[in-house]
Amino acid sequence: MNNFNYLRADDTEHAVALIGKETNSRFLAGGTNLIDRWKYNLTHPDTLIDLANIEELHQITETENGGLRLGAMAGNADTAYHPLVKKRYPLLKNTILAGASAQIRNAATNGGNLMQRTRCYYYYDHESPCNKRNPGSGCPATEGHNRLHAVIGHSENCIATHPSDMCIALAALDAVVQVTGAEGNRSIPFTEFHRLPGNNPSKDNTLRPGELITSIDLPAEGFAENYSYLKLRDRNSYAFALVSVATGLRLKDSKIEKANIAVGGIAHKPWRVQEAEDFLKNKRPDRDNFAQAAEIIMDGAEGFEHNAFKIPLTKRAIIRNGMMALNPQETQRPGAGPSR
């Protein structure tokens, strides 16, 4: 039996004040990952601070610049089926619906999705050494079963991957994370929110102690005309990605005016390479150009015994998804298979 204190925050200021004075405390949103880790004996908070009563965190509203603000406590399912998300950000809708199960999507929140931790086997086995759980204890995945693990951006201290589907779209959409804390409010570009493991894999993101995610802001451009999400996995439902790719294109005169590509399942964070996107500007959207972009994105990739297949697989997925984005009405409809 794990005894703990349970508190409810009335507003964001109250939430920040509570977590600042309660030792070993955690914010409670949907709880889909926190409770999992608690059950696996990976975390033992003394105090839970429930955010459910903070109405502003549940809202999805338009912003002054024509974008959309997704409240951190808005549910994943509510977000995916929101009329403005479906109309203007179908790439985000598709990534959310590709993740987890319907029951989990109903409970999970937008802010919680950003905060979920890796599904590395060794991280979830509290008897195994793991630098993410116990810094300095080692990373057995490098020599062990590493089929689902990272092939780029990893370090000798950790080769875990970030598990989210939703975050891959948010990276591709140039989202911005809004947070508040004892030092005030700040905005974090999504590509800077999660971090690579380096020498400190125990820290997944760039939040400061006691900071609270309040919303995720989407820009006005949602790539509603040309977009695609491709998720490759061992089974067709309720499985984490071996490789996933979110692509948003803006086309003009049969050429690429803008290309945003984020890759999941291969790194400790959603993987974007600006050089590859710059290469595609003013190029024709064809397999050859997407293939060259894929080579740039995967430059420096290094696999391990059981996951080296991810490198060529990712390159092919980037090409395939780029072509799928040219005709999303066909390739992204429910039940449709990817075009070959």
CSV table of C-alpha atoms in Angstrom, one decimal:
chain,number,residue,atom,x,y,z
A,1,MET,CA,0.0,0.0,0.0
A,2,ASN,CA,1.4,3.4,-1.0
A,3,ASN,CA,0.1,6.2,1.2
A,4,PHE,CA,0.0,9.6,-0.4
A,5,ASN,CA,-1.7,13.0,0.0
A,6,TYR,CA,-4.3,14.1,-2.6
A,7,LEU,CA,-4.8,17.9,-3.3
A,8,ARG,CA,-6.9,19.7,-5.8
A,9,ALA,CA,-5.7,22.9,-7.4
A,10,ASP,CA,-8.2,25.7,-8.0
A,11,ASP,CA,-6.2,27.5,-10.7
A,12,THR,CA,-2.7,27.5,-12.3
A,13,GLU,CA,-1.3,29.8,-9.6
A,14,HIS,CA,-2.6,27.5,-6.9
A,15,ALA,CA,-1.1,24.5,-8.7
A,16,VAL,CA,2.3,26.1,-9.0
A,17,ALA,CA,2.2,27.2,-5.3
A,18,LEU,CA,1.2,23.7,-4.1
A,19,ILE,CA,4.0,21.9,-6.0
A,20,GLY,CA,6.5,24.4,-4.8
A,21,LYS,CA,5.8,23.6,-1.1
A,22,GLU,CA,4.9,19.9,-1.3
A,23,THR,CA,8.0,17.6,-1.4
A,24,ASN,CA,8.1,14.7,-3.9
A,25,SER,CA,4.8,15.9,-5.5
A,26,ARG,CA,3.4,15.3,-9.0
A,27,PHE,CA,0.7,17.0,-11.0
A,28,LEU,CA,-2.1,14.6,-11.9
A,29,ALA,CA,-3.8,15.0,-15.3
A,30,GLY,CA,-5.2,11.9,-16.9
A,31,GLY,CA,-2.8,9.6,-15.0
A,32,THR,CA,-2.5,7.1,-17.9
A,33,ASN,CA,1.3,7.0,-17.6
A,34,LEU,CA,1.9,8.2,-14.0
A,35,ILE,CA,-0.3,5.5,-12.6
A,36,ASP,CA,1.3,2.9,-14.9
A,37,ARG,CA,4.7,3.8,-13.5
A,38,TRP,CA,3.4,3.8,-10.0
A,39,LYS,CA,2.1,0.2,-10.4
A,40,TYR,CA,5.4,-0.9,-11.8
A,41,ASN,CA,7.2,0.5,-8.7
A,42,LEU,CA,9.0,3.1,-10.8
A,43,THR,CA,7.7,6.2,-9.0
A,44,HIS,CA,6.4,6.9,-5.5
A,45,PRO,CA,5.0,10.4,-5.1
A,46,ASP,CA,4.1,11.6,-1.6
A,47,THR,CA,1.5,14.1,-3.0
A,48,LEU,CA,-0.7,14.2,-6.1
A,49,ILE,CA,-2.0,17.6,-7.2
A,50,ASP,CA,-5.1,17.1,-9.3
A,51,LEU,CA,-5.6,19.7,-12.1
A,52,ALA,CA,-9.1,18.6,-13.1
A,53,ASN,CA,-10.8,21.6,-11.6
A,54,ILE,CA,-8.8,24.2,-13.6
A,55,GLU,CA,-11.3,25.0,-16.3
A,56,GLU,CA,-9.0,27.1,-18.5
A,57,LEU,CA,-6.8,24.0,-19.0
A,58,HIS,CA,-9.6,22.1,-20.6
A,59,GLN,CA,-10.4,24.6,-23.3
A,60,ILE,CA,-9.5,24.5,-27.0
A,61,THR,CA,-9.7,28.1,-28.4
A,62,GLU,CA,-8.6,30.1,-31.4
A,63,THR,CA,-5.7,32.5,-30.9
A,64,GLU,CA,-5.3,36.1,-32.1
A,65,ASN,CA,-2.8,35.1,-34.8
A,66,GLY,CA,-5.3,32.6,-36.4
A,67,GLY,CA,-3.8,29.5,-34.7
A,68,LEU,CA,-5.4,27.2,-32.1
A,69,ARG,CA,-4.6,26.8,-28.4
A,70,LEU,CA,-5.0,23.3,-27.0
A,71,GLY,CA,-5.5,23.2,-23.3
A,72,ALA,CA,-3.1,20.9,-21.4
A,73,MET,CA,-6.1,19.2,-19.7
A,74,ALA,CA,-8.1,18.7,-22.9
A,75,GLY,CA,-8.5,15.0,-23.6
A,76,ASN,CA,-6.7,13.4,-26.6
A,77,ALA,CA,-9.9,12.1,-28.0
A,78,ASP,CA,-11.7,15.5,-27.5
A,79,THR,CA,-8.8,17.2,-29.3
A,80,ALA,CA,-8.8,14.7,-32.3
A,81,TYR,CA,-12.5,15.1,-32.8
A,82,HIS,CA,-12.7,18.9,-32.3
A,83,PRO,CA,-14.2,20.5,-35.4
A,84,LEU,CA,-11.3,23.0,-35.9
A,85,VAL,CA,-8.6,20.3,-35.4
A,86,LYS,CA,-10.4,18.0,-38.0
A,87,LYS,CA,-10.7,20.8,-40.5
A,88,ARG,CA,-7.4,22.7,-40.1
A,89,TYR,CA,-5.0,20.2,-38.5
A,90,PRO,CA,-5.9,16.8,-39.9
A,91,LEU,CA,-2.3,15.7,-39.4
A,92,LEU,CA,-2.7,16.1,-35.7
A,93,LYS,CA,-6.0,14.3,-35.7
A,94,ASN,CA,-4.5,11.3,-37.5
A,95,THR,CA,-1.5,11.0,-35.2
A,96,ILE,CA,-3.7,11.1,-32.0
A,97,LEU,CA,-6.0,8.4,-33.4
A,98,ALA,CA,-3.0,6.2,-34.3
A,99,GLY,CA,-1.9,6.1,-30.7
A,100,ALA,CA,-2.9,3.8,-27.8
A,101,SER,CA,-6.5,2.6,-27.6
A,102,ALA,CA,-9.9,4.4,-27.6
A,103,GLN,CA,-10.2,4.0,-23.8
A,104,ILE,CA,-6.7,5.5,-23.2
A,105,ARG,CA,-7.3,8.4,-25.6
A,106,ASN,CA,-10.5,9.2,-23.7
A,107,ALA,CA,-8.6,9.5,-20.4
A,108,ALA,CA,-5.2,10.9,-21.6
A,109,THR,CA,-4.6,14.6,-21.8
A,110,ASN,CA,-2.6,16.8,-24.2
A,111,GLY,CA,-0.2,17.9,-21.5
A,112,GLY,CA,0.2,14.4,-20.2
A,113,ASN,CA,1.0,13.1,-23.7
A,114,LEU,CA,4.1,15.4,-23.8
A,115,MET,CA,5.2,14.2,-20.4
A,116,GLN,CA,4.9,10.4,-20.9
A,117,ARG,CA,8.1,8.5,-20.4
A,118,THR,CA,9.8,5.9,-22.6
A,119,ARG,CA,8.4,2.4,-22.9
A,120,CYS,CA,11.9,0.8,-22.8
A,121,TYR,CA,11.7,-2.7,-21.4
A,122,TYR,CA,14.6,-2.1,-19.1
A,123,TYR,CA,13.2,1.2,-17.8
A,124,TYR,CA,10.0,-0.6,-16.8
A,125,ASP,CA,11.8,-3.4,-15.0
A,126,HIS,CA,12.8,-1.8,-11.7
A,127,GLU,CA,15.2,-4.6,-11.0
A,128,SER,CA,17.3,-3.8,-14.1
A,129,PRO,CA,19.9,-1.1,-14.2
A,130,CYS,CA,18.7,2.0,-16.1
A,131,ASN,CA,20.4,5.4,-16.3
A,132,LYS,CA,17.0,7.0,-16.8
A,133,ARG,CA,15.8,5.6,-13.5
A,134,ASN,CA,19.0,5.4,-11.6
A,135,PRO,CA,21.7,7.6,-13.1
A,136,GLY,CA,25.1,5.9,-13.4
A,137,SER,CA,23.7,2.3,-13.2
A,138,GLY,CA,24.1,1.6,-16.9
A,139,CYS,CA,22.1,1.0,-20.0
A,140,PRO,CA,21.5,-2.8,-20.6
A,141,ALA,CA,19.6,-2.0,-23.8
A,142,THR,CA,22.8,-1.3,-25.7
A,143,GLU,CA,23.7,-5.0,-25.4
A,144,GLY,CA,20.3,-6.5,-24.8
A,145,HIS,CA,17.0,-6.6,-26.6
A,146,ASN,CA,16.8,-3.3,-28.5
A,147,ARG,CA,14.4,-3.8,-31.4
A,148,LEU,CA,12.3,-0.8,-30.4
A,149,HIS,CA,15.2,1.5,-29.5
A,150,ALA,CA,16.9,4.5,-31.0
A,151,VAL,CA,19.1,4.6,-34.0
A,152,ILE,CA,19.9,8.3,-34.0
A,153,GLY,CA,20.5,11.0,-31.3
A,154,HIS,CA,21.3,8.4,-28.7
A,155,SER,CA,24.3,8.2,-26.3
A,156,GLU,CA,26.2,5.5,-24.5
A,157,ASN,CA,24.0,6.3,-21.5
A,158,CYS,CA,20.6,5.7,-23.1
A,159,ILE,CA,19.1,4.5,-26.4
A,160,ALA,CA,15.4,4.7,-25.4
A,161,THR,CA,12.9,6.3,-27.7
A,162,HIS,CA,10.0,8.7,-27.1
A,163,PRO,CA,6.7,6.8,-27.4
A,164,SER,CA,4.2,9.5,-28.5
A,165,ASP,CA,2.4,9.7,-31.8
A,166,MET,CA,0.8,13.0,-31.1
A,167,CYS,CA,4.2,14.6,-30.4
A,168,ILE,CA,5.4,13.8,-33.8
A,169,ALA,CA,2.7,15.8,-35.4
A,170,LEU,CA,3.2,18.7,-32.9
A,171,ALA,CA,6.8,18.8,-33.9
A,172,ALA,CA,6.0,18.8,-37.6
A,173,LEU,CA,3.4,21.6,-37.0
A,174,ASP,CA,5.8,23.9,-35.3
A,175,ALA,CA,3.7,23.9,-32.1
A,176,VAL,CA,4.7,26.0,-29.1
A,177,VAL,CA,4.4,24.7,-25.5
A,178,GLN,CA,3.1,27.3,-23.0
A,179,VAL,CA,4.2,26.8,-19.4
A,180,THR,CA,3.9,28.6,-16.1
A,181,GLY,CA,6.0,28.4,-12.9
A,182,ALA,CA,7.3,30.3,-9.9
A,183,GLU,CA,9.3,32.5,-12.2
A,184,GLY,CA,6.4,33.3,-14.5
A,185,ASN,CA,5.2,32.2,-17.9
A,186,ARG,CA,7.3,31.2,-20.9
A,187,SER,CA,7.0,29.7,-24.3
A,188,ILE,CA,9.0,26.7,-25.5
A,189,PRO,CA,9.2,25.8,-29.2
A,190,PHE,CA,8.1,22.2,-29.5
A,191,THR,CA,11.4,21.1,-31.1
A,192,GLU,CA,13.1,22.4,-28.0
A,193,PHE,CA,10.8,20.9,-25.4
A,194,HIS,CA,12.1,17.3,-25.4
A,195,ARG,CA,15.8,16.7,-25.1
A,196,LEU,CA,18.3,14.1,-26.2
A,197,PRO,CA,19.8,11.8,-23.5
A,198,GLY,CA,23.4,13.0,-23.6
A,199,ASN,CA,25.0,12.5,-20.1
A,200,ASN,CA,21.7,12.9,-18.3
A,201,PRO,CA,19.0,10.6,-19.7
A,202,SER,CA,16.9,10.9,-16.5
A,203,LYS,CA,15.7,14.4,-17.7
A,204,ASP,CA,13.3,14.0,-20.7
A,205,ASN,CA,12.5,17.7,-21.3
A,206,THR,CA,13.4,21.3,-20.7
A,207,LEU,CA,10.8,22.1,-18.1
A,208,ARG,CA,12.2,23.7,-14.9
A,209,PRO,CA,11.3,22.3,-11.5
A,210,GLY,CA,7.7,23.1,-10.6
A,211,GLU,CA,6.6,24.3,-14.0
A,212,LEU,CA,3.2,23.4,-15.3
A,213,ILE,CA,2.2,23.0,-19.0
A,214,THR,CA,-0.9,25.2,-19.6
A,215,SER,CA,-1.4,24.8,-23.3
A,216,ILE,CA,0.0,23.8,-26.7
A,217,ASP,CA,-0.3,26.5,-29.4
A,218,LEU,CA,-0.6,25.6,-33.0
A,219,PRO,CA,0.3,28.2,-35.7
A,220,ALA,CA,-2.3,29.2,-38.3
A,221,GLU,CA,-0.8,26.9,-41.0
A,222,GLY,CA,-1.9,23.3,-40.5
A,223,PHE,CA,-1.0,21.8,-43.8
A,224,ALA,CA,-4.6,20.8,-44.3
A,225,GLU,CA,-4.2,20.3,-48.1
A,226,ASN,CA,-1.1,18.1,-48.2
A,227,TYR,CA,-0.2,16.0,-45.1
A,228,SER,CA,0.3,12.4,-44.1
A,229,TYR,CA,1.1,10.3,-41.0
A,230,LEU,CA,2.6,6.9,-41.5
A,231,LYS,CA,3.1,4.6,-38.6
A,232,LEU,CA,4.9,1.3,-39.0
A,233,ARG,CA,4.5,-1.2,-36.1
A,234,ASP,CA,4.5,-4.9,-35.3
A,235,ARG,CA,0.7,-5.1,-35.2
A,236,ASN,CA,-2.0,-2.8,-36.6
A,237,SER,CA,-3.4,-1.5,-33.3
A,238,TYR,CA,-2.3,-0.6,-29.8
A,239,ALA,CA,1.4,-0.8,-30.5
A,240,PHE,CA,4.2,1.7,-30.4
A,241,ALA,CA,5.9,2.7,-33.6
A,242,LEU,CA,8.9,1.0,-34.9
A,243,VAL,CA,9.1,4.1,-37.2
A,244,SER,CA,6.6,6.9,-37.8
A,245,VAL,CA,6.7,9.9,-40.0
A,246,ALA,CA,4.6,13.1,-40.0
A,247,THR,CA,4.8,15.2,-43.2
A,248,GLY,CA,3.3,18.5,-44.0
A,249,LEU,CA,3.8,20.2,-47.4
A,250,ARG,CA,2.9,23.5,-48.9
A,251,LEU,CA,2.9,23.3,-52.7
A,252,LYS,CA,3.0,26.0,-55.3
A,253,ASP,CA,3.3,25.6,-59.0
A,254,SER,CA,4.0,21.9,-58.7
A,255,LYS,CA,6.9,22.5,-56.4
A,256,ILE,CA,7.5,22.4,-52.6
A,257,GLU,CA,7.3,25.8,-51.1
A,258,LYS,CA,7.6,24.4,-47.5
A,259,ALA,CA,8.1,21.0,-46.1
A,260,ASN,CA,8.0,20.0,-42.4
A,261,ILE,CA,9.0,16.4,-41.6
A,262,ALA,CA,9.1,14.8,-38.1
A,263,VAL,CA,10.1,11.2,-37.5
A,264,GLY,CA,9.2,9.1,-34.5
A,265,GLY,CA,10.2,5.7,-33.1
A,266,ILE,CA,13.9,6.3,-33.8
A,267,ALA,CA,15.1,8.8,-31.2
A,268,HIS,CA,14.7,10.1,-27.6
A,269,LYS,CA,12.6,13.0,-29.0
A,270,PRO,CA,10.6,13.7,-32.2
A,271,TRP,CA,13.3,14.0,-34.9
A,272,ARG,CA,13.4,16.9,-37.3
A,273,VAL,CA,16.3,18.1,-39.4
A,274,GLN,CA,16.1,21.6,-40.8
A,275,GLU,CA,18.7,20.9,-43.5
A,276,ALA,CA,16.5,18.3,-45.1
A,277,GLU,CA,13.5,20.6,-45.1
A,278,ASP,CA,15.6,23.4,-46.6
A,279,PHE,CA,16.8,21.0,-49.3
A,280,LEU,CA,13.2,20.3,-50.4
A,281,LYS,CA,12.3,23.9,-50.9
A,282,ASN,CA,11.6,24.7,-54.6
A,283,LYS,CA,12.1,21.0,-55.5
A,284,ARG,CA,9.5,18.8,-57.2
A,285,PRO,CA,7.7,16.5,-54.7
A,286,ASP,CA,9.0,13.3,-56.2
A,287,ARG,CA,10.6,10.1,-54.9
A,288,ASP,CA,14.1,11.1,-55.8
A,289,ASN,CA,13.9,14.4,-53.8
A,290,PHE,CA,12.3,12.7,-50.8
A,291,ALA,CA,15.0,10.1,-51.0
A,292,GLN,CA,17.7,12.7,-50.8
A,293,ALA,CA,15.9,14.4,-47.9
A,294,ALA,CA,15.7,11.0,-46.1
A,295,GLU,CA,19.5,10.6,-46.4
A,296,ILE,CA,20.0,14.0,-44.8
A,297,ILE,CA,17.6,13.2,-42.0
A,298,MET,CA,19.2,9.9,-41.2
A,299,ASP,CA,22.8,11.1,-41.5
A,300,GLY,CA,24.8,9.7,-38.6
A,301,ALA,CA,22.3,7.0,-37.7
A,302,GLU,CA,23.7,4.0,-35.9
A,303,GLY,CA,21.8,0.9,-35.1
A,304,PHE,CA,22.4,-1.9,-32.6
A,305,GLU,CA,22.1,-5.7,-32.9
A,306,HIS,CA,18.3,-5.9,-33.1
A,307,ASN,CA,17.3,-2.5,-34.6
A,308,ALA,CA,19.7,-1.7,-37.4
A,309,PHE,CA,16.8,-2.5,-39.8
A,310,LYS,CA,15.2,0.8,-38.7
A,311,ILE,CA,17.7,2.9,-40.7
A,312,PRO,CA,16.7,1.7,-44.2
A,313,LEU,CA,13.1,1.3,-43.0
A,314,THR,CA,13.0,5.0,-41.9
A,315,LYS,CA,14.4,6.2,-45.2
A,316,ARG,CA,11.8,4.3,-47.1
A,317,ALA,CA,9.0,5.5,-44.8
A,318,ILE,CA,10.1,9.1,-45.4
A,319,ILE,CA,9.9,8.7,-49.1
A,320,ARG,CA,6.5,6.8,-48.9
A,321,ASN,CA,5.0,9.3,-46.6
A,322,GLY,CA,6.1,12.3,-48.7
A,323,MET,CA,4.3,10.7,-51.7
A,324,MET,CA,1.2,10.0,-49.5
A,325,ALA,CA,1.0,13.7,-48.5
A,326,LEU,CA,0.4,14.6,-52.2
A,327,ASN,CA,-3.0,12.9,-52.0
A,328,PRO,CA,-4.2,12.8,-48.4
A,329,GLN,CA,-7.9,12.3,-49.4
A,330,GLU,CA,-7.0,8.8,-50.5
A,331,THR,CA,-4.1,7.7,-48.4
A,332,GLN,CA,-5.4,9.1,-45.0
A,333,ARG,CA,-9.0,8.0,-45.1
A,334,PRO,CA,-9.9,5.5,-42.4
A,335,GLY,CA,-9.0,2.0,-43.5
A,336,ALA,CA,-7.0,3.0,-46.4
A,337,GLY,CA,-3.6,1.4,-46.9
A,338,PRO,CA,-0.6,3.5,-47.8
A,339,SER,CA,0.0,4.0,-51.5
A,340,ARG,CA,3.0,2.1,-53.0
